[in-house]
């Protein structure tokens, strides 16, 4: 099998099972986080007044990634950017909005969401391993997606891809093209409720286990309250999505 076909085959397989990647990262990250809490001397900010600021920075990075996803999803039409796992789907090419700056903004958003969590673990080697693993993993997926789009849309796709970087955005905003669709909060609430709840749940989880290991009760109650609020919001949105048409929007 030629390398190109092998990359595409691997990418399609990884695309199908990409929802398991967060579980792997979380499990490994938890081990490193526990190690940092048990051996605070391994992380220079552990048990210092600056630790809380570092944790807030990590949360900000994760939320920044979520904002990228929200902006991306909010301006896309149906059957383009989504969470489908069975096969590649694309009724059209997204070329406006953030897609005029980067070809894979959702994966860019995912990277920042998980980078914040990786940094929170307080181990530089885990951060480096995460970055390398993420790149190898998603490089295959991006390759497979682009092969699919190239075959389906031909020259239209090639023309757009030649002037738009794959992963690192083109920050020359003179190339920015206004989104073709208005922002849809309904689509965002329907599609991104998982990410919002997951970010605060993971950060609250790490905060609680960290305090318990140190035999402290200085819990971050603000973080815990936001975690509870986003969890209930997730349940409400999940119910609305399953049992009503409130979040449905034609063409989105």
C-alpha atoms as a PDB file:
ATOM      1  CA  UNK A   1       0.000   0.000   0.000  1.00  0.00           C
ATOM      2  CA  UNK A   2       1.400   3.394  -1.005  1.00  0.00           C
ATOM      3  CA  UNK A   3       2.155   5.806   1.829  1.00  0.00           C
ATOM      4  CA  UNK A   4      -0.571   8.193   0.677  1.00  0.00           C
ATOM      5  CA  UNK A   5      -3.242   5.491   0.800  1.00  0.00           C
ATOM      6  CA  UNK A   6      -1.896   4.251   4.128  1.00  0.00           C
ATOM      7  CA  UNK A   7      -2.110   7.742   5.650  1.00  0.00           C
ATOM      8  CA  UNK A   8      -5.661   8.101   4.368  1.00  0.00           C
ATOM      9  CA  UNK A   9      -6.687   4.719   5.757  1.00  0.00           C
ATOM     10  CA  UNK A  10      -5.134   5.499   9.137  1.00  0.00           C
ATOM     11  CA  UNK A  11      -6.748   8.934   9.149  1.00  0.00           C
ATOM     12  CA  UNK A  12     -10.214   7.546   8.470  1.00  0.00           C
ATOM     13  CA  UNK A  13      -9.795   4.994  11.257  1.00  0.00           C
ATOM     14  CA  UNK A  14      -8.569   7.624  13.709  1.00  0.00           C
ATOM     15  CA  UNK A  15     -11.407   9.933  12.627  1.00  0.00           C
ATOM     16  CA  UNK A  16     -13.949   7.255  13.524  1.00  0.00           C
ATOM     17  CA  UNK A  17     -12.490   6.728  16.997  1.00  0.00           C
ATOM     18  CA  UNK A  18     -11.305  10.274  17.729  1.00  0.00           C
ATOM     19  CA  UNK A  19     -13.837  10.636  20.560  1.00  0.00           C
ATOM     20  CA  UNK A  20     -11.671   8.234  22.590  1.00  0.00           C
ATOM     21  CA  UNK A  21      -8.641  10.534  22.429  1.00  0.00           C
ATOM     22  CA  UNK A  22      -9.874  12.834  25.240  1.00  0.00           C
ATOM     23  CA  UNK A  23     -10.290   9.809  27.512  1.00  0.00           C
ATOM     24  CA  UNK A  24      -6.696   8.737  26.873  1.00  0.00           C
ATOM     25  CA  UNK A  25      -5.367  12.251  27.483  1.00  0.00           C
ATOM     26  CA  UNK A  26      -7.442  12.614  30.647  1.00  0.00           C
ATOM     27  CA  UNK A  27      -6.331   9.287  32.120  1.00  0.00           C
ATOM     28  CA  UNK A  28      -2.645   9.935  31.467  1.00  0.00           C
ATOM     29  CA  UNK A  29      -2.979  13.552  32.564  1.00  0.00           C
ATOM     30  CA  UNK A  30      -4.599  12.486  35.831  1.00  0.00           C
ATOM     31  CA  UNK A  31      -1.610  10.265  36.601  1.00  0.00           C
ATOM     32  CA  UNK A  32       0.807  13.154  36.027  1.00  0.00           C
ATOM     33  CA  UNK A  33      -1.386  15.533  38.025  1.00  0.00           C
ATOM     34  CA  UNK A  34      -1.486  13.134  40.973  1.00  0.00           C
ATOM     35  CA  UNK A  35       2.292  12.793  40.785  1.00  0.00           C
ATOM     36  CA  UNK A  36       2.667  16.574  40.902  1.00  0.00           C
ATOM     37  CA  UNK A  37       0.372  16.802  43.923  1.00  0.00           C
ATOM     38  CA  UNK A  38       2.155  13.977  45.737  1.00  0.00           C
ATOM     39  CA  UNK A  39       5.601  15.374  44.939  1.00  0.00           C
ATOM     40  CA  UNK A  40       5.137  19.168  44.841  1.00  0.00           C
ATOM     41  CA  UNK A  41       8.881  19.723  44.496  1.00  0.00           C
ATOM     42  CA  UNK A  42       8.590  18.510  40.884  1.00  0.00           C
ATOM     43  CA  UNK A  43       6.651  21.646  39.882  1.00  0.00           C
ATOM     44  CA  UNK A  44       8.104  25.029  40.746  1.00  0.00           C
ATOM     45  CA  UNK A  45       4.727  26.748  41.217  1.00  0.00           C
ATOM     46  CA  UNK A  46       3.173  24.054  43.390  1.00  0.00           C
ATOM     47  CA  UNK A  47       2.165  25.311  46.846  1.00  0.00           C
ATOM     48  CA  UNK A  48       3.154  28.902  46.049  1.00  0.00           C
ATOM     49  CA  UNK A  49       0.947  32.035  45.951  1.00  0.00           C
ATOM     50  CA  UNK A  50       1.241  31.958  42.155  1.00  0.00           C
ATOM     51  CA  UNK A  51      -0.304  28.517  41.766  1.00  0.00           C
ATOM     52  CA  UNK A  52      -3.857  29.883  41.562  1.00  0.00           C
ATOM     53  CA  UNK A  53      -2.843  32.282  38.769  1.00  0.00           C
ATOM     54  CA  UNK A  54      -1.286  29.434  36.838  1.00  0.00           C
ATOM     55  CA  UNK A  55      -4.470  27.393  37.214  1.00  0.00           C
ATOM     56  CA  UNK A  56      -6.524  30.333  35.948  1.00  0.00           C
ATOM     57  CA  UNK A  57      -4.179  30.660  32.974  1.00  0.00           C
ATOM     58  CA  UNK A  58      -4.702  26.984  32.158  1.00  0.00           C
ATOM     59  CA  UNK A  59      -8.467  27.453  32.368  1.00  0.00           C
ATOM     60  CA  UNK A  60      -8.242  30.518  30.125  1.00  0.00           C
ATOM     61  CA  UNK A  61      -6.306  28.535  27.499  1.00  0.00           C
ATOM     62  CA  UNK A  62      -8.924  25.774  27.529  1.00  0.00           C
ATOM     63  CA  UNK A  63     -11.768  28.286  27.281  1.00  0.00           C
ATOM     64  CA  UNK A  64      -9.940  30.027  24.439  1.00  0.00           C
ATOM     65  CA  UNK A  65     -10.025  26.733  22.560  1.00  0.00           C
ATOM     66  CA  UNK A  66     -13.724  26.392  23.307  1.00  0.00           C
ATOM     67  CA  UNK A  67     -14.344  29.920  21.992  1.00  0.00           C
ATOM     68  CA  UNK A  68     -12.632  28.959  18.727  1.00  0.00           C
ATOM     69  CA  UNK A  69     -14.952  25.979  18.421  1.00  0.00           C
ATOM     70  CA  UNK A  70     -18.018  28.061  19.294  1.00  0.00           C
ATOM     71  CA  UNK A  71     -17.194  30.719  16.714  1.00  0.00           C
ATOM     72  CA  UNK A  72     -16.518  28.057  14.090  1.00  0.00           C
ATOM     73  CA  UNK A  73     -19.642  25.996  14.695  1.00  0.00           C
ATOM     74  CA  UNK A  74     -21.861  29.049  15.037  1.00  0.00           C
ATOM     75  CA  UNK A  75     -21.164  30.156  11.477  1.00  0.00           C
ATOM     76  CA  UNK A  76     -21.349  26.809   9.668  1.00  0.00           C
ATOM     77  CA  UNK A  77     -24.177  25.149   7.800  1.00  0.00           C
ATOM     78  CA  UNK A  78     -25.515  21.647   8.315  1.00  0.00           C
ATOM     79  CA  UNK A  79     -23.453  18.634   7.247  1.00  0.00           C
ATOM     80  CA  UNK A  80     -20.111  20.402   7.193  1.00  0.00           C
ATOM     81  CA  UNK A  81     -18.313  20.893  10.517  1.00  0.00           C
ATOM     82  CA  UNK A  82     -19.653  18.524  13.121  1.00  0.00           C
ATOM     83  CA  UNK A  83     -19.176  15.655  15.531  1.00  0.00           C
ATOM     84  CA  UNK A  84     -20.027  12.846  13.119  1.00  0.00           C
ATOM     85  CA  UNK A  85     -17.917   9.745  13.650  1.00  0.00           C
ATOM     86  CA  UNK A  86     -19.114   7.135  11.177  1.00  0.00           C
ATOM     87  CA  UNK A  87     -17.904   8.777   7.969  1.00  0.00           C
ATOM     88  CA  UNK A  88     -16.706  11.986   6.370  1.00  0.00           C
ATOM     89  CA  UNK A  89     -19.568  14.372   5.569  1.00  0.00           C
ATOM     90  CA  UNK A  90     -19.458  17.601   3.585  1.00  0.00           C
ATOM     91  CA  UNK A  91     -22.294  19.079   1.556  1.00  0.00           C
ATOM     92  CA  UNK A  92     -20.166  22.155   0.873  1.00  0.00           C
ATOM     93  CA  UNK A  93     -16.771  23.663   1.662  1.00  0.00           C
ATOM     94  CA  UNK A  94     -16.532  26.177   4.479  1.00  0.00           C
ATOM     95  CA  UNK A  95     -14.281  28.944   3.156  1.00  0.00           C
ATOM     96  CA  UNK A  96     -15.511  32.059   4.965  1.00  0.00           C
ATOM     97  CA  UNK A  97     -15.168  33.303   8.520  1.00  0.00           C
ATOM     98  CA  UNK A  98     -12.468  31.516  10.463  1.00  0.00           C
ATOM     99  CA  UNK A  99     -12.114  29.080   7.561  1.00  0.00           C
ATOM    100  CA  UNK A 100     -10.587  31.918   5.556  1.00  0.00           C
ATOM    101  CA  UNK A 101      -7.721  31.926   8.080  1.00  0.00           C
ATOM    102  CA  UNK A 102      -7.233  28.217   8.822  1.00  0.00           C
ATOM    103  CA  UNK A 103      -8.519  25.001   7.250  1.00  0.00           C
ATOM    104  CA  UNK A 104      -9.065  23.021  10.462  1.00  0.00           C
ATOM    105  CA  UNK A 105     -10.273  25.463  13.137  1.00  0.00           C
ATOM    106  CA  UNK A 106     -12.147  22.825  15.135  1.00  0.00           C
ATOM    107  CA  UNK A 107      -8.989  20.801  15.651  1.00  0.00           C
ATOM    108  CA  UNK A 108      -7.151  24.003  16.529  1.00  0.00           C
ATOM    109  CA  UNK A 109      -9.812  24.672  19.157  1.00  0.00           C
ATOM    110  CA  UNK A 110      -9.509  21.122  20.471  1.00  0.00           C
ATOM    111  CA  UNK A 111      -5.760  21.569  20.782  1.00  0.00           C
ATOM    112  CA  UNK A 112      -6.063  24.616  23.025  1.00  0.00           C
ATOM    113  CA  UNK A 113      -8.817  23.010  25.089  1.00  0.00           C
ATOM    114  CA  UNK A 114      -6.580  20.059  25.893  1.00  0.00           C
ATOM    115  CA  UNK A 115      -3.382  22.105  26.094  1.00  0.00           C
ATOM    116  CA  UNK A 116      -4.832  23.961  29.083  1.00  0.00           C
ATOM    117  CA  UNK A 117      -5.537  20.660  30.808  1.00  0.00           C
ATOM    118  CA  UNK A 118      -2.102  19.279  29.924  1.00  0.00           C
ATOM    119  CA  UNK A 119      -0.445  22.371  31.404  1.00  0.00           C
ATOM    120  CA  UNK A 120      -2.549  22.029  34.549  1.00  0.00           C
ATOM    121  CA  UNK A 121      -0.890  18.666  35.204  1.00  0.00           C
ATOM    122  CA  UNK A 122       2.316  20.545  35.996  1.00  0.00           C
ATOM    123  CA  UNK A 123       4.684  18.297  34.066  1.00  0.00           C
ATOM    124  CA  UNK A 124       6.589  19.734  31.113  1.00  0.00           C
ATOM    125  CA  UNK A 125       7.315  16.292  29.674  1.00  0.00           C
ATOM    126  CA  UNK A 126       3.624  15.467  29.579  1.00  0.00           C
ATOM    127  CA  UNK A 127       2.947  18.755  27.765  1.00  0.00           C
ATOM    128  CA  UNK A 128       5.617  17.952  25.165  1.00  0.00           C
ATOM    129  CA  UNK A 129       4.359  14.391  24.714  1.00  0.00           C
ATOM    130  CA  UNK A 130       0.788  15.660  24.415  1.00  0.00           C
ATOM    131  CA  UNK A 131       1.727  18.165  21.695  1.00  0.00           C
ATOM    132  CA  UNK A 132       3.633  15.554  19.686  1.00  0.00           C
ATOM    133  CA  UNK A 133       0.924  12.928  20.105  1.00  0.00           C
ATOM    134  CA  UNK A 134      -1.816  15.383  19.178  1.00  0.00           C
ATOM    135  CA  UNK A 135       0.001  16.441  16.039  1.00  0.00           C
ATOM    136  CA  UNK A 136       0.686  12.883  14.830  1.00  0.00           C
ATOM    137  CA  UNK A 137      -2.883  11.825  15.630  1.00  0.00           C
ATOM    138  CA  UNK A 138      -4.662  14.725  13.984  1.00  0.00           C
ATOM    139  CA  UNK A 139      -2.224  15.017  11.094  1.00  0.00           C
ATOM    140  CA  UNK A 140      -3.559  11.683   9.852  1.00  0.00           C
ATOM    141  CA  UNK A 141      -7.163  12.786  10.354  1.00  0.00           C
ATOM    142  CA  UNK A 142      -6.613  16.091   8.555  1.00  0.00           C
ATOM    143  CA  UNK A 143      -4.934  14.270   5.691  1.00  0.00           C
ATOM    144  CA  UNK A 144      -7.880  11.876   5.310  1.00  0.00           C
ATOM    145  CA  UNK A 145     -10.405  14.720   5.481  1.00  0.00           C
ATOM    146  CA  UNK A 146      -8.557  16.709   2.854  1.00  0.00           C
ATOM    147  CA  UNK A 147      -8.333  13.717   0.541  1.00  0.00           C
ATOM    148  CA  UNK A 148     -12.101  13.340   0.839  1.00  0.00           C
ATOM    149  CA  UNK A 149     -12.701  17.038   0.141  1.00  0.00           C
ATOM    150  CA  UNK A 150     -10.235  17.086  -2.746  1.00  0.00           C
ATOM    151  CA  UNK A 151     -12.013  14.170  -4.425  1.00  0.00           C
ATOM    152  CA  UNK A 152     -15.468  15.653  -3.870  1.00  0.00           C
ATOM    153  CA  UNK A 153     -14.892  19.330  -4.666  1.00  0.00           C
ATOM    154  CA  UNK A 154     -11.839  19.220  -6.919  1.00  0.00           C
ATOM    155  CA  UNK A 155     -10.419  22.562  -8.039  1.00  0.00           C
ATOM    156  CA  UNK A 156     -12.638  24.570  -5.691  1.00  0.00           C
ATOM    157  CA  UNK A 157     -11.041  22.848  -2.732  1.00  0.00           C
ATOM    158  CA  UNK A 158      -7.508  23.031  -4.125  1.00  0.00           C
ATOM    159  CA  UNK A 159      -7.815  26.757  -4.804  1.00  0.00           C
ATOM    160  CA  UNK A 160      -8.974  27.445  -1.242  1.00  0.00           C
ATOM    161  CA  UNK A 161      -6.415  25.139   0.390  1.00  0.00           C
ATOM    162  CA  UNK A 162      -3.498  26.700  -1.472  1.00  0.00           C
ATOM    163  CA  UNK A 163      -4.088  30.074   0.174  1.00  0.00           C
ATOM    164  CA  UNK A 164      -5.279  28.866   3.599  1.00  0.00           C
ATOM    165  CA  UNK A 165      -2.944  27.184   6.138  1.00  0.00           C
ATOM    166  CA  UNK A 166      -3.967  23.847   7.613  1.00  0.00           C
ATOM    167  CA  UNK A 167      -3.487  24.347  11.345  1.00  0.00           C
ATOM    168  CA  UNK A 168      -1.578  27.503  12.252  1.00  0.00           C
ATOM    169  CA  UNK A 169      -3.903  30.407  11.346  1.00  0.00           C
ATOM    170  CA  UNK A 170      -2.981  33.110   8.902  1.00  0.00           C
ATOM    171  CA  UNK A 171      -3.065  36.165  11.146  1.00  0.00           C
ATOM    172  CA  UNK A 172      -3.044  38.570   8.222  1.00  0.00           C
ATOM    173  CA  UNK A 173      -6.633  39.584   8.740  1.00  0.00           C
ATOM    174  CA  UNK A 174      -6.696  41.282   5.362  1.00  0.00           C
ATOM    175  CA  UNK A 175      -7.369  37.764   4.063  1.00  0.00           C
ATOM    176  CA  UNK A 176     -10.343  37.368   6.391  1.00  0.00           C
ATOM    177  CA  UNK A 177     -13.655  36.814   4.620  1.00  0.00           C
ATOM    178  CA  UNK A 178     -16.835  37.698   6.467  1.00  0.00           C
ATOM    179  CA  UNK A 179     -18.840  34.574   7.439  1.00  0.00           C
ATOM    180  CA  UNK A 180     -21.431  33.608   4.880  1.00  0.00           C
ATOM    181  CA  UNK A 181     -23.964  32.710   7.573  1.00  0.00           C
ATOM    182  CA  UNK A 182     -25.106  34.586  10.648  1.00  0.00           C
ATOM    183  CA  UNK A 183     -24.006  33.252  14.011  1.00  0.00           C
ATOM    184  CA  UNK A 184     -26.398  30.622  15.387  1.00  0.00           C
ATOM    185  CA  UNK A 185     -26.552  30.247  19.160  1.00  0.00           C
ATOM    186  CA  UNK A 186     -29.012  27.403  18.716  1.00  0.00           C
ATOM    187  CA  UNK A 187     -26.460  25.358  16.825  1.00  0.00           C
ATOM    188  CA  UNK A 188     -23.743  26.203  19.333  1.00  0.00           C
ATOM    189  CA  UNK A 189     -25.891  25.182  22.297  1.00  0.00           C
ATOM    190  CA  UNK A 190     -26.835  21.970  20.535  1.00  0.00           C
ATOM    191  CA  UNK A 191     -23.335  21.035  19.402  1.00  0.00           C
ATOM    192  CA  UNK A 192     -20.945  22.467  21.995  1.00  0.00           C
ATOM    193  CA  UNK A 193     -22.723  21.740  25.272  1.00  0.00           C
ATOM    194  CA  UNK A 194     -20.426  18.747  25.808  1.00  0.00           C
ATOM    195  CA  UNK A 195     -17.246  20.787  25.574  1.00  0.00           C
ATOM    196  CA  UNK A 196     -18.439  23.505  27.941  1.00  0.00           C
ATOM    197  CA  UNK A 197     -19.474  21.028  30.617  1.00  0.00           C
ATOM    198  CA  UNK A 198     -16.344  18.910  30.162  1.00  0.00           C
ATOM    199  CA  UNK A 199     -13.888  21.787  30.618  1.00  0.00           C
ATOM    200  CA  UNK A 200     -15.292  22.904  33.960  1.00  0.00           C
ATOM    201  CA  UNK A 201     -15.870  19.334  35.126  1.00  0.00           C
ATOM    202  CA  UNK A 202     -12.236  18.387  34.509  1.00  0.00           C
ATOM    203  CA  UNK A 203     -10.826  21.512  36.149  1.00  0.00           C
ATOM    204  CA  UNK A 204     -13.124  21.112  39.158  1.00  0.00           C
ATOM    205  CA  UNK A 205     -12.208  17.425  39.406  1.00  0.00           C
ATOM    206  CA  UNK A 206      -8.493  18.200  39.433  1.00  0.00           C
ATOM    207  CA  UNK A 207      -9.005  20.934  42.022  1.00  0.00           C
ATOM    208  CA  UNK A 208     -10.909  18.637  44.380  1.00  0.00           C
ATOM    209  CA  UNK A 209      -8.544  15.670  44.160  1.00  0.00           C
ATOM    210  CA  UNK A 210      -5.562  18.002  44.526  1.00  0.00           C
ATOM    211  CA  UNK A 211      -6.920  19.452  47.749  1.00  0.00           C
ATOM    212  CA  UNK A 212      -7.840  16.022  49.101  1.00  0.00           C
ATOM    213  CA  UNK A 213      -4.346  14.686  48.429  1.00  0.00           C
ATOM    214  CA  UNK A 214      -2.834  17.659  50.251  1.00  0.00           C
ATOM    215  CA  UNK A 215      -5.369  17.132  53.062  1.00  0.00           C
ATOM    216  CA  UNK A 216      -6.682  20.654  52.565  1.00  0.00           C
ATOM    217  CA  UNK A 217     -10.199  21.957  52.139  1.00  0.00           C
ATOM    218  CA  UNK A 218      -9.333  25.128  50.232  1.00  0.00           C
ATOM    219  CA  UNK A 219     -11.548  24.138  47.342  1.00  0.00           C
ATOM    220  CA  UNK A 220     -12.135  26.527  44.475  1.00  0.00           C
ATOM    221  CA  UNK A 221     -15.847  26.975  45.151  1.00  0.00           C
ATOM    222  CA  UNK A 222     -16.310  29.320  42.214  1.00  0.00           C
ATOM    223  CA  UNK A 223     -15.001  26.631  39.880  1.00  0.00           C
ATOM    224  CA  UNK A 224     -17.165  23.994  41.538  1.00  0.00           C
ATOM    225  CA  UNK A 225     -20.299  26.152  41.261  1.00  0.00           C
ATOM    226  CA  UNK A 226     -19.643  26.860  37.584  1.00  0.00           C
ATOM    227  CA  UNK A 227     -19.073  23.140  37.066  1.00  0.00           C
ATOM    228  CA  UNK A 228     -22.450  22.332  38.639  1.00  0.00           C
ATOM    229  CA  UNK A 229     -24.170  25.076  36.632  1.00  0.00           C
ATOM    230  CA  UNK A 230     -22.716  23.924  33.313  1.00  0.00           C
ATOM    231  CA  UNK A 231     -23.591  20.317  34.133  1.00  0.00           C
ATOM    232  CA  UNK A 232     -27.245  21.213  34.694  1.00  0.00           C
ATOM    233  CA  UNK A 233     -27.160  23.339  31.547  1.00  0.00           C
ATOM    234  CA  UNK A 234     -25.856  20.296  29.691  1.00  0.00           C
ATOM    235  CA  UNK A 235     -28.733  18.150  30.987  1.00  0.00           C
ATOM    236  CA  UNK A 236     -31.299  20.787  30.025  1.00  0.00           C
ATOM    237  CA  UNK A 237     -29.875  21.214  26.534  1.00  0.00           C
ATOM    238  CA  UNK A 238     -29.645  17.463  26.048  1.00  0.00           C
ATOM    239  CA  UNK A 239     -33.312  17.124  26.979  1.00  0.00           C
ATOM    240  CA  UNK A 240     -34.326  19.974  24.663  1.00  0.00           C
ATOM    241  CA  UNK A 241     -32.344  18.470  21.804  1.00  0.00           C
ATOM    242  CA  UNK A 242     -33.886  15.025  22.246  1.00  0.00           C
ATOM    243  CA  UNK A 243     -37.492  15.890  23.052  1.00  0.00           C
ATOM    244  CA  UNK A 244     -38.168  19.267  21.410  1.00  0.00           C
ATOM    245  CA  UNK A 245     -37.427  21.269  18.280  1.00  0.00           C
ATOM    246  CA  UNK A 246     -36.355  24.406  20.140  1.00  0.00           C
ATOM    247  CA  UNK A 247     -32.709  24.076  19.137  1.00  0.00           C
ATOM    248  CA  UNK A 248     -33.440  23.061  15.554  1.00  0.00           C
ATOM    249  CA  UNK A 249     -32.761  25.574  12.821  1.00  0.00           C
ATOM    250  CA  UNK A 250     -33.265  25.045   9.114  1.00  0.00           C
ATOM    251  CA  UNK A 251     -30.018  24.494   7.251  1.00  0.00           C
ATOM    252  CA  UNK A 252     -27.944  24.597  10.434  1.00  0.00           C
END
